[in-house]
mmCIF file of C-alpha atoms and ligand atoms in Angstrom:
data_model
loop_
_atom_site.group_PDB
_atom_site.id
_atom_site.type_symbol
_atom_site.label_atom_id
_atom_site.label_comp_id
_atom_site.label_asym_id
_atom_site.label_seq_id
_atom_site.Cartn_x
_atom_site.Cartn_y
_atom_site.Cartn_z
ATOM 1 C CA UNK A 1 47.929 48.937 8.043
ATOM 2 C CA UNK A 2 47.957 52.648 7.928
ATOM 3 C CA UNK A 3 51.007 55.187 8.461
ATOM 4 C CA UNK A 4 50.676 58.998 8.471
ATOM 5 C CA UNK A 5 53.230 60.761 7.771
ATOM 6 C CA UNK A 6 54.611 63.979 10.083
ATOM 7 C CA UNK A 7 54.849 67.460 9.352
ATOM 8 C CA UNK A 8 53.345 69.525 12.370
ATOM 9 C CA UNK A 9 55.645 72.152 13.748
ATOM 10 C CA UNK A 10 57.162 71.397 17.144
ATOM 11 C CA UNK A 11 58.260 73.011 20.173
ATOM 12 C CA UNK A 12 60.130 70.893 22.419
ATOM 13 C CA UNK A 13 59.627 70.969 26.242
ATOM 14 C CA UNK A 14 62.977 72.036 28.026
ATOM 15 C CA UNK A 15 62.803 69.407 29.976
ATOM 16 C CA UNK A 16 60.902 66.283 30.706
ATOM 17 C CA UNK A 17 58.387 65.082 33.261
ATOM 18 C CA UNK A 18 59.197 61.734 33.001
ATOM 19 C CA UNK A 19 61.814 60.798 35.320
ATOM 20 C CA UNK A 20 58.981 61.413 37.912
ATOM 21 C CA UNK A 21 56.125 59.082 37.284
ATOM 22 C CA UNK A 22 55.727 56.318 39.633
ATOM 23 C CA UNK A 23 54.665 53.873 36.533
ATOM 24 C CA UNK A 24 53.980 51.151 39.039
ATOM 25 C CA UNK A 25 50.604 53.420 40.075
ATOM 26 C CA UNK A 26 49.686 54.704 36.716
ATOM 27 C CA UNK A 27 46.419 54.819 37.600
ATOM 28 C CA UNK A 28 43.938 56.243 34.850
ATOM 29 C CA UNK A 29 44.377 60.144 34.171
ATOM 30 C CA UNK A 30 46.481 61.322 36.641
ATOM 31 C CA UNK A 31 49.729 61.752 35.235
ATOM 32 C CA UNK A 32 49.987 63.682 31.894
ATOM 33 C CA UNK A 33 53.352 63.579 29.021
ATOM 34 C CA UNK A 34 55.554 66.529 28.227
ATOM 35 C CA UNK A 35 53.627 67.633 25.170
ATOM 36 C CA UNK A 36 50.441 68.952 23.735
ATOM 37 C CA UNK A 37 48.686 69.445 20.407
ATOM 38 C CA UNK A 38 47.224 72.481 20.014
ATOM 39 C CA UNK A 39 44.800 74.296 17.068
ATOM 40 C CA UNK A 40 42.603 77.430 17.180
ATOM 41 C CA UNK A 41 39.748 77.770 14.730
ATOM 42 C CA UNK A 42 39.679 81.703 14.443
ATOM 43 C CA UNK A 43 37.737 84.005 11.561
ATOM 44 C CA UNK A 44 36.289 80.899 10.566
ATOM 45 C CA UNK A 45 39.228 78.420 9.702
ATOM 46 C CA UNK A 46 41.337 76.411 11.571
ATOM 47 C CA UNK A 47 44.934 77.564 11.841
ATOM 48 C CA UNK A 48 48.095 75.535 11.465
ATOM 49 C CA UNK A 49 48.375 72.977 14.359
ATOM 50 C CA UNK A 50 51.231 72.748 16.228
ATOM 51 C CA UNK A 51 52.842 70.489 18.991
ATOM 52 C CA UNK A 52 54.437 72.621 22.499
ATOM 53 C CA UNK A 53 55.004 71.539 25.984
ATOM 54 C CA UNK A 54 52.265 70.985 28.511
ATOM 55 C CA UNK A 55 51.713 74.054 30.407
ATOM 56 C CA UNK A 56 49.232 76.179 31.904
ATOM 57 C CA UNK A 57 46.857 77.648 29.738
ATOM 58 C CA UNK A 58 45.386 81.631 30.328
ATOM 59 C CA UNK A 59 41.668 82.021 30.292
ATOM 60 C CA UNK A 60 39.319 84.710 30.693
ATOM 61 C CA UNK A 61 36.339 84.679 32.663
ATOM 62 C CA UNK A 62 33.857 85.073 30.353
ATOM 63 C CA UNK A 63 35.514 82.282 27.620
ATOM 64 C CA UNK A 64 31.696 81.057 26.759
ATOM 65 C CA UNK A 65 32.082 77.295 27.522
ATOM 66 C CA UNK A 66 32.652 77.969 31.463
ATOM 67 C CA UNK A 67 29.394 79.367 31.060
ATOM 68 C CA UNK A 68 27.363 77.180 28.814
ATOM 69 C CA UNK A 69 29.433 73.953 27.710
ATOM 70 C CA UNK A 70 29.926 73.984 24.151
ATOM 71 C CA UNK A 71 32.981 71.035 24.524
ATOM 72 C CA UNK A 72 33.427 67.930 22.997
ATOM 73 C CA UNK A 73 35.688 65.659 23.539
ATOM 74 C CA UNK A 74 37.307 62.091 22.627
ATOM 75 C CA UNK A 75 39.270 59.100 24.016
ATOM 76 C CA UNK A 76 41.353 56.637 22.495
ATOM 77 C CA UNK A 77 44.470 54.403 22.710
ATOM 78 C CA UNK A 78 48.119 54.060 21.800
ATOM 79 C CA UNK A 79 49.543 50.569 22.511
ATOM 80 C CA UNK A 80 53.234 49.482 21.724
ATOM 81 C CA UNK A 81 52.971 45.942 20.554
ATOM 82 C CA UNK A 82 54.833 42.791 20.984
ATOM 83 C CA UNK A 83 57.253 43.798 18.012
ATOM 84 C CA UNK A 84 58.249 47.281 19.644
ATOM 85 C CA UNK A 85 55.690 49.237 17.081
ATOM 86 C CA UNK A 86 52.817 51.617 18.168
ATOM 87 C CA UNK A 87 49.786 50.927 17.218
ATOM 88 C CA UNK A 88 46.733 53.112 17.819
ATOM 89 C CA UNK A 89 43.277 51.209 17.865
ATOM 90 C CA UNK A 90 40.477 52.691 15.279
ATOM 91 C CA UNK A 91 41.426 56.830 15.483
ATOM 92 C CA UNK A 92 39.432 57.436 12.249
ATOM 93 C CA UNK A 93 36.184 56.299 13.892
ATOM 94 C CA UNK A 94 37.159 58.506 17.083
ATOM 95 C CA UNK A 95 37.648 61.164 14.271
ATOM 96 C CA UNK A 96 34.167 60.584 12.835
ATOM 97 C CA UNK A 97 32.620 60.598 16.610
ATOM 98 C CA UNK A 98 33.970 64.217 16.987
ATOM 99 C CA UNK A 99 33.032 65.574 14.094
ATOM 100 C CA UNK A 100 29.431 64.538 14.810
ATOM 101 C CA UNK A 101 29.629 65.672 18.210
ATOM 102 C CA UNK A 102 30.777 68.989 16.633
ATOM 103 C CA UNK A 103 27.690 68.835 14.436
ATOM 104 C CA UNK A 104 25.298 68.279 16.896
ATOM 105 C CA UNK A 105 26.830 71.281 19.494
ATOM 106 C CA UNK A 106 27.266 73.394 16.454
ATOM 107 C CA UNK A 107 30.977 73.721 16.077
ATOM 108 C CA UNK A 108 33.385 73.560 13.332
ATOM 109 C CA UNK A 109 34.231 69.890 12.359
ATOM 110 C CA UNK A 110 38.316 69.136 12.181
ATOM 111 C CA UNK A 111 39.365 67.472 8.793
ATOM 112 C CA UNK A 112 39.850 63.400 10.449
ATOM 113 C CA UNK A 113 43.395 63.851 7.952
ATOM 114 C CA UNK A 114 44.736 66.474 10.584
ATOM 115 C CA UNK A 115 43.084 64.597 13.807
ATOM 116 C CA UNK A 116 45.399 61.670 12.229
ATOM 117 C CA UNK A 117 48.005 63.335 11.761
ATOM 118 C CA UNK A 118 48.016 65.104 14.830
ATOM 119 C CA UNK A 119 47.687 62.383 17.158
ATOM 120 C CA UNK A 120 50.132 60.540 15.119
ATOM 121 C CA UNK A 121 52.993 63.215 15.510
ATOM 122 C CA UNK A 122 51.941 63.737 19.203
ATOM 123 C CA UNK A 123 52.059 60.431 20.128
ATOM 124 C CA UNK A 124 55.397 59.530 18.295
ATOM 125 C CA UNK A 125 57.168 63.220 20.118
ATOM 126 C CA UNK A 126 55.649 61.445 23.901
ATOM 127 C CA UNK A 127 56.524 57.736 22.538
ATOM 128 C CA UNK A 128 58.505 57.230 26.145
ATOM 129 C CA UNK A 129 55.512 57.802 27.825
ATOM 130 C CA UNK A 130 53.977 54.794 26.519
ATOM 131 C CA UNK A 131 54.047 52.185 29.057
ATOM 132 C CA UNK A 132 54.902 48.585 27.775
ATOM 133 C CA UNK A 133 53.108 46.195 29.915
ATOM 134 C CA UNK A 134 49.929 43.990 28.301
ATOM 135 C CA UNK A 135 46.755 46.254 29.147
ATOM 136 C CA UNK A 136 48.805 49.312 29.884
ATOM 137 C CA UNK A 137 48.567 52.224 27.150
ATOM 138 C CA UNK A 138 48.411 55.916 26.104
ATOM 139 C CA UNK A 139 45.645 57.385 26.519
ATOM 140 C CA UNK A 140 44.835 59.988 24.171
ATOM 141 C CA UNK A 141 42.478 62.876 25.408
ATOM 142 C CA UNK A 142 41.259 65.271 22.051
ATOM 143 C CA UNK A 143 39.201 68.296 23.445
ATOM 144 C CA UNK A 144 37.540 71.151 21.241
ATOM 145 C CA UNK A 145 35.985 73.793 23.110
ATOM 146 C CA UNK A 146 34.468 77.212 22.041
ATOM 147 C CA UNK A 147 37.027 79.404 23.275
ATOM 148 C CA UNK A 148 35.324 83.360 22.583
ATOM 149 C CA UNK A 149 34.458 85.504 25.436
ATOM 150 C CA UNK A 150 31.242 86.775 25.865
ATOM 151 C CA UNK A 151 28.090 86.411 27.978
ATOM 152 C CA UNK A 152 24.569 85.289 26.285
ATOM 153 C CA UNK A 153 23.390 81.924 25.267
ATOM 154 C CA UNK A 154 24.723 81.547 21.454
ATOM 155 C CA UNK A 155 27.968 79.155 19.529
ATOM 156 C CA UNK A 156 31.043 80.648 20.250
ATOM 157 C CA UNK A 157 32.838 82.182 17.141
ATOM 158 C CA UNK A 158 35.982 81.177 17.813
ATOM 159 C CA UNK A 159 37.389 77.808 19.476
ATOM 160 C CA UNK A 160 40.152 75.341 19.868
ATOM 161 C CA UNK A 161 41.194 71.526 20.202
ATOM 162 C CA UNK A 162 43.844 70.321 22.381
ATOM 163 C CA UNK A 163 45.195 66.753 22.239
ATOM 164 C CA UNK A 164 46.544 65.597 25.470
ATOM 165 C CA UNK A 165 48.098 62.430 26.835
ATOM 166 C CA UNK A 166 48.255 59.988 29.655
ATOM 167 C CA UNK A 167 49.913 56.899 30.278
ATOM 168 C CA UNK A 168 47.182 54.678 32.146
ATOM 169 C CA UNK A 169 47.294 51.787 34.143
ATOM 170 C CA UNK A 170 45.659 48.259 32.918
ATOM 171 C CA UNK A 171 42.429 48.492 33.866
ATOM 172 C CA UNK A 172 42.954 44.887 35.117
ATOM 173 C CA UNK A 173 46.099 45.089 37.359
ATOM 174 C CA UNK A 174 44.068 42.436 39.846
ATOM 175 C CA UNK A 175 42.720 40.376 37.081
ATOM 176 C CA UNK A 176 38.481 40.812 34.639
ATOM 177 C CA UNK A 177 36.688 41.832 38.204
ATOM 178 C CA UNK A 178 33.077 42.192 37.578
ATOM 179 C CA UNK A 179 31.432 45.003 38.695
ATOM 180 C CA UNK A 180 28.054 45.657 40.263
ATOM 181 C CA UNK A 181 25.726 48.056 38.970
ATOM 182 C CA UNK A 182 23.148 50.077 39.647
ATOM 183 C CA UNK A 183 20.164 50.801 37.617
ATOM 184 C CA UNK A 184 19.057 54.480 38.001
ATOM 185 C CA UNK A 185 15.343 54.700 38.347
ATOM 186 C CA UNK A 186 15.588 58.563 39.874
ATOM 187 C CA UNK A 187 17.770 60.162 37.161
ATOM 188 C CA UNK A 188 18.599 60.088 33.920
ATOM 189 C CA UNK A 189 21.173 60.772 31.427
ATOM 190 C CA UNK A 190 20.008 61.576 28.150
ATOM 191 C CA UNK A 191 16.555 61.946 26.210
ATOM 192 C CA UNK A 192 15.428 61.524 22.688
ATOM 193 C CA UNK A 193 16.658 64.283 20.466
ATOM 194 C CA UNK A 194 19.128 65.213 23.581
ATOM 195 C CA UNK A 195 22.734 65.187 23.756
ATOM 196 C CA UNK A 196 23.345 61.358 24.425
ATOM 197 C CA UNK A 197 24.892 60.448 21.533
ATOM 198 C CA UNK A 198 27.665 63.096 21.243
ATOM 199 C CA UNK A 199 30.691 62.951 23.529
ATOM 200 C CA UNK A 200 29.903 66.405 25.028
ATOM 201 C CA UNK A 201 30.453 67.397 29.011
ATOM 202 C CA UNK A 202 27.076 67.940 29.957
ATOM 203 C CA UNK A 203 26.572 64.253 29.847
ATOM 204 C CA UNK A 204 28.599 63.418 32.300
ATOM 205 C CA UNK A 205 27.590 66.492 34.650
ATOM 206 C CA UNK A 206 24.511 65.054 34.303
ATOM 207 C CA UNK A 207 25.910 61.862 35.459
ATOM 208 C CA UNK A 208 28.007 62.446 38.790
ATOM 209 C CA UNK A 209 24.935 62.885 41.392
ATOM 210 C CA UNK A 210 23.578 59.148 40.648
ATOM 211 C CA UNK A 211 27.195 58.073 40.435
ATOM 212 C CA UNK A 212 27.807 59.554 43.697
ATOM 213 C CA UNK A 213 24.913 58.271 45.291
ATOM 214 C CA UNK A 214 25.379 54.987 43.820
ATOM 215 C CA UNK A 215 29.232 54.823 45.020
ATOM 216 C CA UNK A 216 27.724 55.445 48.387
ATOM 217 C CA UNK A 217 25.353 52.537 48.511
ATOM 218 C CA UNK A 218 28.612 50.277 47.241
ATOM 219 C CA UNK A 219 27.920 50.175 43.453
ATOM 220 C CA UNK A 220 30.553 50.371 40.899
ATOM 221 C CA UNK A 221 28.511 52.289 38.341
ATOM 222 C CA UNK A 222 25.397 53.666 37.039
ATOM 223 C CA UNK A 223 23.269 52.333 34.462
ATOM 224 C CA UNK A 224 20.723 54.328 32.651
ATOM 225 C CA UNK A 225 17.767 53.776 31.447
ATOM 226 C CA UNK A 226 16.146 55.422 28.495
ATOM 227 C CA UNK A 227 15.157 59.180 29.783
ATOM 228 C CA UNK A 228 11.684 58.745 27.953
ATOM 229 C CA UNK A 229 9.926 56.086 29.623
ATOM 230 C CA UNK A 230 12.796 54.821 32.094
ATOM 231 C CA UNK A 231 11.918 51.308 31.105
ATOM 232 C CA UNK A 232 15.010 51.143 27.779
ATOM 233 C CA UNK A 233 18.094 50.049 28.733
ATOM 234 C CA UNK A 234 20.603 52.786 27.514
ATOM 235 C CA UNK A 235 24.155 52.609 28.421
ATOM 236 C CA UNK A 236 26.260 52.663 31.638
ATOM 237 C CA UNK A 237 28.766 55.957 32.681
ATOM 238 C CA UNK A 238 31.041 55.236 30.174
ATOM 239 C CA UNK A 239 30.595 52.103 28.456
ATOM 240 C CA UNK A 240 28.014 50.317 25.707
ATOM 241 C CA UNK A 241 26.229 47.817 27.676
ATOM 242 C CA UNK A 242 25.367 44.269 26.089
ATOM 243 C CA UNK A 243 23.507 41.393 27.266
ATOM 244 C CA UNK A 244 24.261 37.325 26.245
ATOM 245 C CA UNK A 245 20.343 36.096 26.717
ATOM 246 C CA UNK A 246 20.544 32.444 25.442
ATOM 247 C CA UNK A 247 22.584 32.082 21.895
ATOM 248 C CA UNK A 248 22.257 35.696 21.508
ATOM 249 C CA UNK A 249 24.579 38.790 21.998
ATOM 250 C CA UNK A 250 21.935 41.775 22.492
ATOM 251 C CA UNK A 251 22.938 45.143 22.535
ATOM 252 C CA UNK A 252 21.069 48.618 22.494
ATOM 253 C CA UNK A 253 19.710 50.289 19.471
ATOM 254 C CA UNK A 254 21.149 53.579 19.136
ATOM 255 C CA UNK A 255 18.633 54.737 17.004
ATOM 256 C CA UNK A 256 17.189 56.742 19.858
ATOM 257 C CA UNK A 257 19.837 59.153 19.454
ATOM 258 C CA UNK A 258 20.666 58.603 23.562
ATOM 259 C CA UNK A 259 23.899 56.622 23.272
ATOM 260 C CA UNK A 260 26.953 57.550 22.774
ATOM 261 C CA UNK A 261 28.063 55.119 19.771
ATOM 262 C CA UNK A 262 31.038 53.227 21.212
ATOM 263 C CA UNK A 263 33.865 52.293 18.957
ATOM 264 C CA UNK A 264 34.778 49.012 21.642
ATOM 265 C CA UNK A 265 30.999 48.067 20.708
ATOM 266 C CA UNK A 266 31.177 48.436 17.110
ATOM 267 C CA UNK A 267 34.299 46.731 17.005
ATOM 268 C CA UNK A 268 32.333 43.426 19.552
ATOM 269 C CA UNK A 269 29.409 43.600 17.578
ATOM 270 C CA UNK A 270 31.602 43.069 14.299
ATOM 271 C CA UNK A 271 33.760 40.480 15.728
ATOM 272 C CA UNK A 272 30.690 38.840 17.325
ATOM 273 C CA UNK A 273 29.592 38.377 13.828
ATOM 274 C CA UNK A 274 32.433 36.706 12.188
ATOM 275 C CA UNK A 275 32.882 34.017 15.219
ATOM 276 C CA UNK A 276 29.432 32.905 14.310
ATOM 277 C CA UNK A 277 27.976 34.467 17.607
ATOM 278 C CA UNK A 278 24.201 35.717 16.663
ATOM 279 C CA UNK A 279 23.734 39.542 17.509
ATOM 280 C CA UNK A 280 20.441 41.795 17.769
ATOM 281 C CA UNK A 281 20.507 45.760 18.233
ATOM 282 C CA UNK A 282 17.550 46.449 19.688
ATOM 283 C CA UNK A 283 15.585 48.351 22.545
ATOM 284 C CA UNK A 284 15.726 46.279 25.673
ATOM 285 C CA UNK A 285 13.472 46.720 28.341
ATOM 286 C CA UNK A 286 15.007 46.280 32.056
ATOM 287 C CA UNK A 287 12.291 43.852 32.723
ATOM 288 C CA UNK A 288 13.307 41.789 29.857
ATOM 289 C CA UNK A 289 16.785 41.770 31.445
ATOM 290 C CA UNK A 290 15.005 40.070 34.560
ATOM 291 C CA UNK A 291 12.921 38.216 32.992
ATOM 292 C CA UNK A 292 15.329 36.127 30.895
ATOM 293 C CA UNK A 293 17.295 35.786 34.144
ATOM 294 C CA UNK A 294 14.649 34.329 35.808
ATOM 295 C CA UNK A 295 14.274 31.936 33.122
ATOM 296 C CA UNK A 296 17.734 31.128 33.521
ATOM 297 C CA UNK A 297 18.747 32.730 29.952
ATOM 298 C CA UNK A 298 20.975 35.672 30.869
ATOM 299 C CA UNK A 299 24.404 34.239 30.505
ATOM 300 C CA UNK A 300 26.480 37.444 30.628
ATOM 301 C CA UNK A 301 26.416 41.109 30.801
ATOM 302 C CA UNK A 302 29.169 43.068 30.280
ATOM 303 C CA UNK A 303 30.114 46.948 29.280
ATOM 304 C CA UNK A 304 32.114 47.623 26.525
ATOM 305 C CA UNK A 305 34.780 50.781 26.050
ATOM 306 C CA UNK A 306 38.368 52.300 25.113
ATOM 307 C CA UNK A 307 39.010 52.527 28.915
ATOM 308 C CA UNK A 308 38.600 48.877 30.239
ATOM 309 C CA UNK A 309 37.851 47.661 26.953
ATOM 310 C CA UNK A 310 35.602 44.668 27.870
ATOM 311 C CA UNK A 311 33.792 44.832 31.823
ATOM 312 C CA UNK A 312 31.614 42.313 32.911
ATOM 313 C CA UNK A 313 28.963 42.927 35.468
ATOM 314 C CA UNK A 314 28.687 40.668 38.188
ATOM 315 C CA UNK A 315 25.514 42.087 39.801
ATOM 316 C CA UNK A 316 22.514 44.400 38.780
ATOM 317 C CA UNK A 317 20.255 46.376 40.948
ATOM 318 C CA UNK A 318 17.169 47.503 39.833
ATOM 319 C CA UNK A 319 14.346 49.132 42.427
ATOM 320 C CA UNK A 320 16.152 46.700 45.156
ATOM 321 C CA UNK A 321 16.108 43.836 43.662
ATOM 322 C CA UNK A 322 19.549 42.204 43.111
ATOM 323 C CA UNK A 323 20.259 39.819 40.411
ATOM 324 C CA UNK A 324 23.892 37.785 40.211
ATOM 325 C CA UNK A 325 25.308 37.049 37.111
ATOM 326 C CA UNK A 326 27.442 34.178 36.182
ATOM 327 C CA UNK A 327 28.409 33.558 39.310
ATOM 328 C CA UNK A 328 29.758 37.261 40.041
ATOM 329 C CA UNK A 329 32.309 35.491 37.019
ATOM 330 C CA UNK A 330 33.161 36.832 33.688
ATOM 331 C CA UNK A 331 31.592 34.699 30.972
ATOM 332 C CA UNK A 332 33.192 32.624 28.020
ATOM 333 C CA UNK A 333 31.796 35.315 25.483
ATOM 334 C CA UNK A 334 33.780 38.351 27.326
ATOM 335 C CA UNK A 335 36.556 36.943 27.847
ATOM 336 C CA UNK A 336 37.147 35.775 24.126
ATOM 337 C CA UNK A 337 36.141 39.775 23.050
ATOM 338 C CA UNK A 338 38.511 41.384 25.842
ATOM 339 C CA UNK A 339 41.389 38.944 24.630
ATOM 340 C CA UNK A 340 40.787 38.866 20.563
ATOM 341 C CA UNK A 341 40.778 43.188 20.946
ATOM 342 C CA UNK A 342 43.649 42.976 23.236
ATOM 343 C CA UNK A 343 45.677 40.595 20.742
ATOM 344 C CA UNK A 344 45.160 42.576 17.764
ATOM 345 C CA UNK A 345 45.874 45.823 19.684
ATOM 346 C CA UNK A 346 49.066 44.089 20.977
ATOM 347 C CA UNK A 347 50.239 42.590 17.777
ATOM 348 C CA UNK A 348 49.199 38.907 19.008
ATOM 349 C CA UNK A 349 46.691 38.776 16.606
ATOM 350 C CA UNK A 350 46.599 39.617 13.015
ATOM 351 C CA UNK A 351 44.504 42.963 12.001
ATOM 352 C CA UNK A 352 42.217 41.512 9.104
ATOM 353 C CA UNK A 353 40.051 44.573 9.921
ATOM 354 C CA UNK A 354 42.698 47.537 8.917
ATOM 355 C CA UNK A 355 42.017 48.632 12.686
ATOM 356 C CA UNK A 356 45.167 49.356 13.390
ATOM 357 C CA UNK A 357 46.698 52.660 12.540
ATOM 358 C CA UNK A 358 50.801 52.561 12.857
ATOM 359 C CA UNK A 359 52.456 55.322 14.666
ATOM 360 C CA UNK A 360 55.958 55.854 12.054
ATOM 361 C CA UNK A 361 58.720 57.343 14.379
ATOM 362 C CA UNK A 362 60.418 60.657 13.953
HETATM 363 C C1 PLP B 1 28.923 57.519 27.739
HETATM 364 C C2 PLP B 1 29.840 56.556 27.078
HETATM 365 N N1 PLP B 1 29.334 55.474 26.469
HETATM 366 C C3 PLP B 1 30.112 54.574 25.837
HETATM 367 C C4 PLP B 1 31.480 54.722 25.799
HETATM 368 C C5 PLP B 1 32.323 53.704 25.082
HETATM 369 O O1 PLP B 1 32.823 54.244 23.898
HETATM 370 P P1 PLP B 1 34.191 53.722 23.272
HETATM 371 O O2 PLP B 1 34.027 52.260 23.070
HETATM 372 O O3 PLP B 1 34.314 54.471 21.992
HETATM 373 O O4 PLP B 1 35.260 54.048 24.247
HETATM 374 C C6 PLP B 1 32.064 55.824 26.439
HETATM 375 C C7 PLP B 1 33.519 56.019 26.412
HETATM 376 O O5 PLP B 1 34.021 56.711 25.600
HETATM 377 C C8 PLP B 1 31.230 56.769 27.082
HETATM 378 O O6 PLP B 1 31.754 57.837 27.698
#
């Protein structure tokens, strides 16, 4: 167990949103808490953080990442358990994850001490606004953008990371739905030596047309294929993807560089492990997909992420062809993931892992 202890300066909001949310239609990102934390990096340091009321922010037009998208971002959980506590699931590998996004978009990294510490404090000033059902949560947004103005195709000198939270709904208010997906043959998302693995905004610009368009035909999501030879499975929208073919648990290599390295998928590729479950990361090939469902050997499929945790997919579409899985049911192997991750989130279950990071009250 880990607590951080609080000493970012804050300035309270006057008065609070919160008598206004409708928590019975949460939703997911729609409805944001009183307070912010807010840091500039400026002459080439970060200043002294600091905690203030949700507001507007001013902008110029010519602040460099309207123009050319140097933003990272993050998402993560805060979950009040079944002792009254709140716990926030794995924030030091969400830490990690920004500071290689940083890396790779060439911006400053943020000590993970102070992305503890702020999330912490900002979490425990907005702990009303976490909701207390099973499944519901905080959802904690960090963004760092370059924030200089200036036209021309260069890093931004100065910039600034904003923590922001949202009380979302379970994911499963009408029970594990499968989804159906479509694979993209037409676009893709990411290449080799690309952006895919950082959690940056072009991404998912790059992303909306085949959502759209795949909304339209009446699929849930998109799932990408390697942007190389469109023949690798990759990842879906926003969620790892894995595969149960036979005995084995088969995820995605990401030693492409394409996929964004989930924390839910380390953390069911580590669990997977210790129930005994055998587990490959490797490159997958669509048509292996089919194949072993031909033979009868794909059990499951599901997607794996902070937002709905564990998702199974209930149909695939590839080039036309359809393929059912499990019945359009979620299989014995995602359910036991979504509800081991849910119980140690929630307290059920004991943390052997140290995954849990305590939120001490001020
Ligand atoms: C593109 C993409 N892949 C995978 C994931 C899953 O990552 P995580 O398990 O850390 O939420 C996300 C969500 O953050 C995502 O946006």
């Amino acid at each position: 167990m880990n607590v951080i202890e609080h000493n970012i300066k804050i300035t309270k909001a006057k008065s609070s949103k919160i008598e206004n949310v409708n928590w019975n239609a949460l939703g997911f990102g729609k409805v944001f808490s009183d307070h912010i934390f807010v840091v500039d990096y400026i002459n080439g340091q970060w200043e002294e953080g600091k905690i203030i009321p949700y507001s507007e922010m001013a902008i110029e037009p010519t602040m460099c990442t309207l123009h050319y998208g140097q933003t990272i971002f993050e998402g993560l959980k805060a979950y009040y358990d079944i002792n009254g506590e709140i716990n926030i699931f794995r924030p030091d590998k969400n830490a990690t994850r920004l500071n290689n996004s940083a890396t790779r978009l060439v911006m400053p990294e943020f000590p993970e001490e102070k992305f503890l510490e702020a999330i912490s404090e900002l979490v425990a000033v907005d702990k009303d606004w976490i909701p207390k059902e099973r499944g519901q949560a905080l959802y904690i947004r960090p963004v760092m953008f370059g924030s200089s103005n200036f036209l021309g195709v260069h890093s931004s000198e100065n910039y600034k990371l904003i923590i922001i939270c949202s009380p979302v709904a379970s994911y499963y208010a009408a029970g594990l739905k499968p989804v159906s997906i479509l694979v993209s043959h037409e676009y893709v998302r990411a290449v080799r030596g690309g952006l895919g693995m950082a959690k940056t905004a072009a991404n998912y610009a790059a992303s909306l047309l085949a959502g759209k368009e795949a909304k339209a035909k009446g699929f849930d999501q998109v799932l990408w294929l390697d942007g190389v030879h469109q023949e690798y499975v990759d990842e879906v929208g926003a969620m790892n993807i894995m595969f149960v073919i036979g005995d084995e648990l088969v995820t995605p290599t990401l030693d492409q560089g394409s996929i964004l390295p989930g924390v839910t998928r380390e953390t069911v590729l580590a669990l997977a492990k210790e129930k005994g479950i055998k587990t490959s990361e490797r490159r997958i090939r669509i048509s292996e997909v089919y194949d072993a469902h031909e033979r009868g050997e794909l059990k499951e499929v599901f997607g794996t992420g902070t937002a709905a945790i564990i998702s199974p997919v209930g149909k695939l579409n590839y080039k036309g062809r359809e393929i059912v899985i499990n019945n359009n049911e979620i299989g014995p192997v995602a359910h036991d993931m979504y509800e081991t991750i849910v119980g140690i989130q929630r307290g059920e279950t004991e943390d052997t892992h140290g995954w849990i990071h305590k939120v001490a009250s001020i």
